[in-house]
């Protein structure tokens, strides 16, 4: 059962990961699509050493999904209490590579706390860059259990 949950979490995370840079400045918007933001270099997960931006993003997504699947372990006694089957975590990779959680939605308080601990246990990330400056990146990750 745990293996099935882990695989399910990994699949959902891999297909649902969204990232976008954020800044107080409008200079980070470009292109003809309003609201679309991009990086010259996205945040880099430790060990993801690629030159290609698409490979960097894929490595980040896969590493984050694996981190969540490995560390998001629901205690057996909580399984009976679960009403929701998804918790959504919105967090930032700060300009210094640290993680800051913006919000956690869905699930009971114990599951929210577990999701918070898992996200805060992410290793230090190399921040993304835009215009030669370090920029923060916002991620929204749904964790289905």
Short mmCIF file of N, CA and C in Angstrom, two decimals:
data_model
loop_
_atom_site.label_atom_id
_atom_site.label_comp_id
_atom_site.label_asym_id
_atom_site.label_seq_id
_atom_site.Cartn_x
_atom_site.Cartn_y
_atom_site.Cartn_z
N UNK A 1 0.83 -1.20 0.00
CA UNK A 1 0.00 0.00 0.00
C UNK A 1 0.87 1.26 0.00
N UNK A 2 1.93 1.27 0.85
CA UNK A 2 2.83 2.43 0.89
C UNK A 2 3.52 2.64 -0.45
N UNK A 3 3.90 1.55 -1.11
CA UNK A 3 4.57 1.67 -2.41
C UNK A 3 3.62 2.29 -3.43
N UNK A 4 2.35 1.89 -3.39
CA UNK A 4 1.35 2.45 -4.30
C UNK A 4 1.15 3.94 -4.04
N UNK A 5 1.08 4.32 -2.77
CA UNK A 5 0.93 5.74 -2.42
C UNK A 5 2.13 6.54 -2.90
N UNK A 6 3.33 5.99 -2.69
CA UNK A 6 4.56 6.67 -3.11
C UNK A 6 4.58 6.87 -4.62
N UNK A 7 4.22 5.84 -5.36
CA UNK A 7 4.19 5.95 -6.82
C UNK A 7 3.15 6.97 -7.26
N UNK A 8 1.99 6.96 -6.63
CA UNK A 8 0.93 7.90 -6.97
C UNK A 8 1.37 9.34 -6.69
N UNK A 9 1.98 9.56 -5.53
CA UNK A 9 2.47 10.90 -5.19
C UNK A 9 3.52 11.35 -6.21
N UNK A 10 4.43 10.47 -6.56
CA UNK A 10 5.47 10.80 -7.53
C UNK A 10 4.88 11.17 -8.88
N UNK A 11 3.91 10.39 -9.35
CA UNK A 11 3.28 10.69 -10.64
C UNK A 11 2.55 12.02 -10.63
N UNK A 12 1.78 12.25 -9.58
CA UNK A 12 1.02 13.50 -9.51
C UNK A 12 1.95 14.69 -9.44
N UNK A 13 3.00 14.57 -8.62
CA UNK A 13 3.94 15.69 -8.49
C UNK A 13 4.65 15.96 -9.81
N UNK A 14 5.06 14.91 -10.49
CA UNK A 14 5.81 15.08 -11.73
C UNK A 14 4.95 15.74 -12.81
N UNK A 15 3.66 15.43 -12.82
CA UNK A 15 2.81 15.99 -13.87
C UNK A 15 2.17 17.31 -13.49
N UNK A 16 2.21 17.65 -12.20
CA UNK A 16 1.49 18.84 -11.76
C UNK A 16 2.36 19.98 -11.31
N UNK A 17 3.66 19.80 -11.34
CA UNK A 17 4.56 20.83 -10.84
C UNK A 17 4.48 22.07 -11.71
N UNK A 18 4.31 23.20 -11.06
CA UNK A 18 4.26 24.47 -11.77
C UNK A 18 5.27 25.40 -11.14
N UNK A 19 5.96 26.16 -11.95
CA UNK A 19 6.91 27.12 -11.39
C UNK A 19 6.80 28.42 -12.16
N UNK A 20 7.02 29.50 -11.44
CA UNK A 20 7.02 30.79 -12.08
C UNK A 20 7.87 31.73 -11.23
N UNK A 21 8.61 32.61 -11.89
CA UNK A 21 9.39 33.57 -11.13
C UNK A 21 8.46 34.66 -10.63
N UNK A 22 8.90 35.36 -9.61
CA UNK A 22 8.10 36.48 -9.16
C UNK A 22 9.02 37.61 -8.77
N UNK A 23 8.51 38.80 -8.86
CA UNK A 23 9.28 39.98 -8.50
C UNK A 23 8.32 41.13 -8.34
N UNK A 24 8.75 42.12 -7.60
CA UNK A 24 7.94 43.33 -7.46
C UNK A 24 8.03 44.18 -8.73
N UNK A 25 9.01 43.91 -9.54
CA UNK A 25 9.26 44.73 -10.71
C UNK A 25 8.62 44.12 -11.95
N UNK A 26 8.07 44.97 -12.80
CA UNK A 26 7.47 44.51 -14.05
C UNK A 26 8.55 44.14 -15.07
N UNK A 27 9.81 44.46 -14.81
CA UNK A 27 10.86 44.16 -15.77
C UNK A 27 11.03 42.67 -16.00
N UNK A 28 10.48 41.84 -15.12
CA UNK A 28 10.63 40.41 -15.26
C UNK A 28 9.58 39.81 -16.20
N UNK A 29 8.63 40.62 -16.64
CA UNK A 29 7.68 40.18 -17.64
C UNK A 29 8.27 40.47 -19.01
N UNK A 30 8.11 39.53 -19.91
CA UNK A 30 8.51 39.82 -21.28
C UNK A 30 7.69 38.98 -22.22
N UNK A 31 7.79 39.30 -23.49
CA UNK A 31 7.02 38.57 -24.49
C UNK A 31 5.65 39.18 -24.66
N UNK A 32 4.87 38.57 -25.54
CA UNK A 32 3.57 39.13 -25.86
C UNK A 32 2.46 38.60 -24.95
N UNK A 33 2.74 37.57 -24.16
CA UNK A 33 1.70 37.01 -23.31
C UNK A 33 1.76 37.65 -21.93
N UNK A 34 0.71 38.32 -21.55
CA UNK A 34 0.65 38.95 -20.24
C UNK A 34 0.69 37.87 -19.16
N UNK A 35 1.46 38.11 -18.14
CA UNK A 35 1.53 37.19 -17.02
C UNK A 35 2.52 36.06 -17.18
N UNK A 36 3.15 35.92 -18.33
CA UNK A 36 4.12 34.85 -18.53
C UNK A 36 5.48 35.36 -18.08
N UNK A 37 6.12 34.57 -17.23
CA UNK A 37 7.44 34.93 -16.73
C UNK A 37 8.40 33.81 -17.07
N UNK A 38 9.67 34.14 -17.22
CA UNK A 38 10.65 33.12 -17.58
C UNK A 38 11.97 33.42 -16.90
N UNK A 39 12.82 32.42 -16.86
CA UNK A 39 14.16 32.54 -16.30
C UNK A 39 15.19 32.43 -17.40
N UNK A 40 16.32 33.12 -17.22
CA UNK A 40 17.47 32.81 -18.05
C UNK A 40 18.02 31.47 -17.59
N UNK A 41 18.01 31.29 -16.25
CA UNK A 41 18.43 30.04 -15.65
C UNK A 41 17.49 29.76 -14.49
N UNK A 42 16.77 28.62 -14.53
CA UNK A 42 15.83 28.31 -13.45
C UNK A 42 16.58 27.89 -12.19
N UNK A 43 15.88 27.79 -11.06
CA UNK A 43 16.52 27.28 -9.85
C UNK A 43 17.10 25.89 -10.11
N UNK A 44 18.21 25.59 -9.45
CA UNK A 44 18.92 24.33 -9.69
C UNK A 44 18.94 23.48 -8.43
N UNK A 45 18.42 22.28 -8.55
CA UNK A 45 18.45 21.29 -7.47
C UNK A 45 19.88 20.77 -7.36
N UNK A 46 20.37 20.50 -6.15
CA UNK A 46 21.72 19.96 -6.01
C UNK A 46 21.91 18.70 -6.86
N UNK A 47 22.98 18.67 -7.62
CA UNK A 47 23.27 17.52 -8.47
C UNK A 47 22.73 17.65 -9.88
N UNK A 48 21.91 18.64 -10.15
CA UNK A 48 21.39 18.87 -11.50
C UNK A 48 22.35 19.83 -12.21
N UNK A 49 23.32 19.28 -12.87
CA UNK A 49 24.36 20.10 -13.51
C UNK A 49 24.27 19.99 -15.02
N UNK A 50 23.29 20.67 -15.58
CA UNK A 50 23.09 20.67 -17.02
C UNK A 50 23.20 22.08 -17.54
N UNK A 51 23.60 22.23 -18.78
CA UNK A 51 23.63 23.53 -19.44
C UNK A 51 22.26 23.86 -20.03
N UNK A 52 21.56 22.85 -20.48
CA UNK A 52 20.27 23.01 -21.13
C UNK A 52 19.19 23.34 -20.09
N UNK A 53 18.47 24.43 -20.30
CA UNK A 53 17.45 24.88 -19.36
C UNK A 53 16.34 23.84 -19.20
N UNK A 54 15.94 23.20 -20.28
CA UNK A 54 14.87 22.22 -20.21
C UNK A 54 15.29 21.01 -19.36
N UNK A 55 16.56 20.61 -19.50
CA UNK A 55 17.07 19.50 -18.68
C UNK A 55 17.16 19.92 -17.22
N UNK A 56 17.54 21.18 -16.97
CA UNK A 56 17.59 21.68 -15.60
C UNK A 56 16.20 21.66 -14.96
N UNK A 57 15.21 22.13 -15.69
CA UNK A 57 13.83 22.15 -15.18
C UNK A 57 13.32 20.74 -14.92
N UNK A 58 13.59 19.84 -15.86
CA UNK A 58 13.14 18.46 -15.71
C UNK A 58 13.83 17.80 -14.51
N UNK A 59 15.12 18.03 -14.37
CA UNK A 59 15.86 17.47 -13.25
C UNK A 59 15.31 18.02 -11.93
N UNK A 60 15.01 19.32 -11.89
CA UNK A 60 14.44 19.94 -10.69
C UNK A 60 13.10 19.30 -10.36
N UNK A 61 12.23 19.21 -11.36
CA UNK A 61 10.90 18.64 -11.16
C UNK A 61 10.98 17.19 -10.66
N UNK A 62 11.82 16.40 -11.32
CA UNK A 62 11.94 15.00 -10.93
C UNK A 62 12.55 14.85 -9.54
N UNK A 63 13.54 15.67 -9.23
CA UNK A 63 14.18 15.61 -7.91
C UNK A 63 13.21 16.03 -6.81
N UNK A 64 12.44 17.08 -7.06
CA UNK A 64 11.45 17.52 -6.09
C UNK A 64 10.38 16.46 -5.89
N UNK A 65 9.90 15.87 -6.97
CA UNK A 65 8.90 14.80 -6.87
C UNK A 65 9.43 13.61 -6.08
N UNK A 66 10.67 13.25 -6.35
CA UNK A 66 11.29 12.13 -5.63
C UNK A 66 11.44 12.46 -4.14
N UNK A 67 11.84 13.69 -3.85
CA UNK A 67 12.00 14.13 -2.46
C UNK A 67 10.66 14.01 -1.71
N UNK A 68 9.59 14.46 -2.35
CA UNK A 68 8.28 14.40 -1.71
C UNK A 68 7.83 12.95 -1.55
N UNK A 69 7.97 12.15 -2.60
CA UNK A 69 7.55 10.75 -2.54
C UNK A 69 8.31 9.98 -1.46
N UNK A 70 9.57 10.30 -1.27
CA UNK A 70 10.40 9.61 -0.28
C UNK A 70 10.07 10.05 1.14
N UNK A 71 9.76 11.32 1.32
CA UNK A 71 9.62 11.87 2.67
C UNK A 71 8.19 12.11 3.15
N UNK A 72 7.21 12.06 2.26
CA UNK A 72 5.82 12.29 2.66
C UNK A 72 5.21 10.95 3.06
N UNK A 73 5.40 10.59 4.31
CA UNK A 73 4.92 9.31 4.84
C UNK A 73 3.81 9.59 5.85
N UNK A 74 2.61 9.18 5.54
CA UNK A 74 1.47 9.41 6.41
C UNK A 74 1.45 8.32 7.49
N UNK A 75 1.46 8.73 8.76
CA UNK A 75 1.37 7.73 9.84
C UNK A 75 0.06 6.95 9.73
N UNK A 76 0.13 5.68 10.07
CA UNK A 76 -1.02 4.78 9.92
C UNK A 76 -2.24 5.28 10.69
N UNK A 77 -2.03 5.84 11.89
CA UNK A 77 -3.16 6.29 12.71
C UNK A 77 -3.92 7.46 12.08
N UNK A 78 -3.28 8.19 11.17
CA UNK A 78 -3.96 9.31 10.50
C UNK A 78 -4.79 8.85 9.30
N UNK A 79 -4.50 7.68 8.77
CA UNK A 79 -5.19 7.21 7.56
C UNK A 79 -6.71 7.19 7.74
N UNK A 80 -7.18 6.88 8.94
CA UNK A 80 -8.62 6.80 9.18
C UNK A 80 -9.27 8.18 9.23
N UNK A 81 -8.52 9.21 9.58
CA UNK A 81 -9.05 10.57 9.72
C UNK A 81 -9.16 11.32 8.39
N UNK A 82 -8.52 10.83 7.37
CA UNK A 82 -8.37 11.59 6.13
C UNK A 82 -9.68 11.76 5.38
N UNK A 83 -10.04 13.02 5.18
CA UNK A 83 -11.23 13.35 4.39
C UNK A 83 -10.84 13.76 2.99
N UNK A 84 -9.80 14.56 2.89
CA UNK A 84 -9.31 15.05 1.61
C UNK A 84 -8.24 14.11 1.11
N UNK A 85 -8.01 14.12 -0.15
CA UNK A 85 -6.99 13.28 -0.73
C UNK A 85 -5.87 14.09 -1.36
N UNK A 86 -5.87 15.41 -1.09
CA UNK A 86 -4.86 16.26 -1.70
C UNK A 86 -4.58 17.44 -0.79
N UNK A 87 -3.31 17.81 -0.73
CA UNK A 87 -2.89 19.03 -0.06
C UNK A 87 -2.04 19.79 -1.09
N UNK A 88 -2.24 21.09 -1.17
CA UNK A 88 -1.51 21.90 -2.14
C UNK A 88 -0.61 22.86 -1.39
N UNK A 89 0.67 22.80 -1.72
CA UNK A 89 1.66 23.65 -1.06
C UNK A 89 2.18 24.67 -2.06
N UNK A 90 2.12 25.93 -1.66
CA UNK A 90 2.66 27.02 -2.47
C UNK A 90 3.88 27.55 -1.72
N UNK A 91 5.05 27.53 -2.38
CA UNK A 91 6.27 27.96 -1.71
C UNK A 91 7.19 28.70 -2.67
N UNK A 92 8.16 29.38 -2.09
CA UNK A 92 9.16 30.12 -2.86
C UNK A 92 10.53 29.54 -2.65
N UNK A 93 11.31 29.49 -3.72
CA UNK A 93 12.75 29.32 -3.61
C UNK A 93 13.27 30.75 -3.60
N UNK A 94 13.75 31.20 -2.45
CA UNK A 94 14.17 32.59 -2.28
C UNK A 94 15.45 32.89 -3.06
N UNK A 95 15.78 34.15 -3.14
CA UNK A 95 16.99 34.59 -3.85
C UNK A 95 18.26 34.00 -3.25
N UNK A 96 18.20 33.62 -1.97
CA UNK A 96 19.38 33.02 -1.32
C UNK A 96 19.35 31.49 -1.36
N UNK A 97 18.35 30.91 -2.02
CA UNK A 97 18.26 29.45 -2.15
C UNK A 97 17.45 28.79 -1.06
N UNK A 98 17.02 29.55 -0.06
CA UNK A 98 16.21 28.97 1.01
C UNK A 98 14.76 28.81 0.56
N UNK A 99 14.00 28.06 1.33
CA UNK A 99 12.60 27.79 1.01
C UNK A 99 11.71 28.56 1.99
N UNK A 100 10.67 29.19 1.44
CA UNK A 100 9.68 29.87 2.28
C UNK A 100 8.30 29.43 1.81
N UNK A 101 7.51 28.93 2.73
CA UNK A 101 6.16 28.47 2.40
C UNK A 101 5.21 29.65 2.43
N UNK A 102 4.44 29.77 1.37
CA UNK A 102 3.44 30.83 1.28
C UNK A 102 2.09 30.36 1.83
N UNK A 103 1.66 29.17 1.40
CA UNK A 103 0.38 28.64 1.89
C UNK A 103 0.33 27.14 1.72
N UNK A 104 -0.54 26.53 2.53
CA UNK A 104 -0.82 25.10 2.42
C UNK A 104 -2.33 24.97 2.52
N UNK A 105 -2.93 24.35 1.50
CA UNK A 105 -4.39 24.23 1.46
C UNK A 105 -4.80 22.77 1.34
N UNK A 106 -5.92 22.44 2.00
CA UNK A 106 -6.47 21.10 1.94
C UNK A 106 -5.91 20.23 3.05
N UNK A 107 -6.62 19.17 3.35
CA UNK A 107 -6.14 18.22 4.34
C UNK A 107 -6.35 18.68 5.78
N UNK A 108 -6.13 17.76 6.69
CA UNK A 108 -6.25 18.04 8.11
C UNK A 108 -4.95 18.68 8.61
N UNK A 109 -4.97 19.32 9.78
CA UNK A 109 -3.77 20.00 10.27
C UNK A 109 -2.52 19.11 10.33
N UNK A 110 -2.69 17.84 10.69
CA UNK A 110 -1.53 16.94 10.77
C UNK A 110 -0.90 16.72 9.39
N UNK A 111 -1.74 16.62 8.35
CA UNK A 111 -1.22 16.44 6.99
C UNK A 111 -0.56 17.72 6.50
N UNK A 112 -1.15 18.86 6.83
CA UNK A 112 -0.54 20.14 6.46
C UNK A 112 0.83 20.28 7.10
N UNK A 113 0.94 19.89 8.36
CA UNK A 113 2.22 19.97 9.07
C UNK A 113 3.25 19.03 8.44
N UNK A 114 2.81 17.84 8.05
CA UNK A 114 3.70 16.89 7.39
C UNK A 114 4.18 17.46 6.06
N UNK A 115 3.27 18.04 5.28
CA UNK A 115 3.64 18.65 4.00
C UNK A 115 4.63 19.79 4.22
N UNK A 116 4.39 20.59 5.25
CA UNK A 116 5.29 21.71 5.58
C UNK A 116 6.69 21.20 5.89
N UNK A 117 6.79 20.16 6.71
CA UNK A 117 8.09 19.60 7.08
C UNK A 117 8.83 19.05 5.86
N UNK A 118 8.09 18.39 4.97
CA UNK A 118 8.71 17.81 3.78
C UNK A 118 9.25 18.91 2.87
N UNK A 119 8.47 19.96 2.66
CA UNK A 119 8.92 21.05 1.78
C UNK A 119 10.09 21.81 2.42
N UNK A 120 10.02 22.05 3.71
CA UNK A 120 11.12 22.77 4.37
C UNK A 120 12.39 21.93 4.47
N UNK A 121 12.28 20.63 4.26
CA UNK A 121 13.47 19.78 4.29
C UNK A 121 14.16 19.68 2.93
N UNK A 122 13.66 20.42 1.96
CA UNK A 122 14.31 20.46 0.64
C UNK A 122 15.72 21.00 0.83
N UNK A 123 16.71 20.37 0.18
CA UNK A 123 18.09 20.88 0.33
C UNK A 123 18.21 22.28 -0.28
N UNK A 124 19.26 22.98 0.09
CA UNK A 124 19.45 24.34 -0.42
C UNK A 124 19.53 24.32 -1.94
N UNK A 125 18.76 25.18 -2.54
CA UNK A 125 18.63 25.27 -4.00
C UNK A 125 19.45 26.46 -4.50
N UNK A 126 20.05 26.30 -5.65
CA UNK A 126 20.71 27.44 -6.30
C UNK A 126 19.60 28.25 -6.96
N UNK A 127 19.43 29.53 -6.59
CA UNK A 127 18.30 30.31 -7.12
C UNK A 127 18.39 30.54 -8.63
N UNK A 128 17.24 30.84 -9.20
CA UNK A 128 17.18 31.15 -10.62
C UNK A 128 17.76 32.52 -10.90
N UNK A 129 18.02 32.78 -12.17
CA UNK A 129 18.56 34.07 -12.58
C UNK A 129 17.78 34.63 -13.75
N UNK A 130 17.67 35.95 -13.74
CA UNK A 130 17.04 36.66 -14.83
C UNK A 130 17.74 38.00 -14.96
N UNK A 131 18.21 38.31 -16.13
CA UNK A 131 18.94 39.56 -16.34
C UNK A 131 20.22 39.61 -15.53
N UNK A 132 20.81 38.45 -15.26
CA UNK A 132 22.05 38.39 -14.50
C UNK A 132 21.86 38.56 -12.99
N UNK A 133 20.60 38.67 -12.55
CA UNK A 133 20.32 38.85 -11.12
C UNK A 133 19.60 37.61 -10.59
N UNK A 134 19.87 37.28 -9.34
CA UNK A 134 19.16 36.18 -8.70
C UNK A 134 17.72 36.60 -8.47
N UNK A 135 16.80 35.70 -8.78
CA UNK A 135 15.38 35.97 -8.58
C UNK A 135 14.76 34.80 -7.83
N UNK A 136 13.72 35.10 -7.08
CA UNK A 136 12.98 34.06 -6.38
C UNK A 136 12.05 33.36 -7.38
N UNK A 137 11.68 32.13 -7.04
CA UNK A 137 10.76 31.37 -7.88
C UNK A 137 9.64 30.82 -7.02
N UNK A 138 8.44 30.89 -7.54
CA UNK A 138 7.28 30.39 -6.84
C UNK A 138 6.89 29.03 -7.42
N UNK A 139 6.59 28.09 -6.55
CA UNK A 139 6.17 26.76 -6.95
C UNK A 139 4.85 26.42 -6.26
N UNK A 140 3.98 25.76 -6.99
CA UNK A 140 2.74 25.24 -6.42
C UNK A 140 2.75 23.75 -6.68
N UNK A 141 2.70 22.99 -5.62
CA UNK A 141 2.82 21.54 -5.75
C UNK A 141 1.61 20.88 -5.10
N UNK A 142 0.81 20.13 -5.84
CA UNK A 142 -0.26 19.35 -5.22
C UNK A 142 0.31 17.99 -4.81
N UNK A 143 0.03 17.60 -3.59
CA UNK A 143 0.46 16.28 -3.11
C UNK A 143 -0.81 15.47 -2.89
N UNK A 144 -0.97 14.44 -3.69
CA UNK A 144 -2.13 13.57 -3.58
C UNK A 144 -1.73 12.32 -2.82
N UNK A 145 -2.57 11.92 -1.88
CA UNK A 145 -2.25 10.74 -1.06
C UNK A 145 -3.43 9.80 -0.98
#
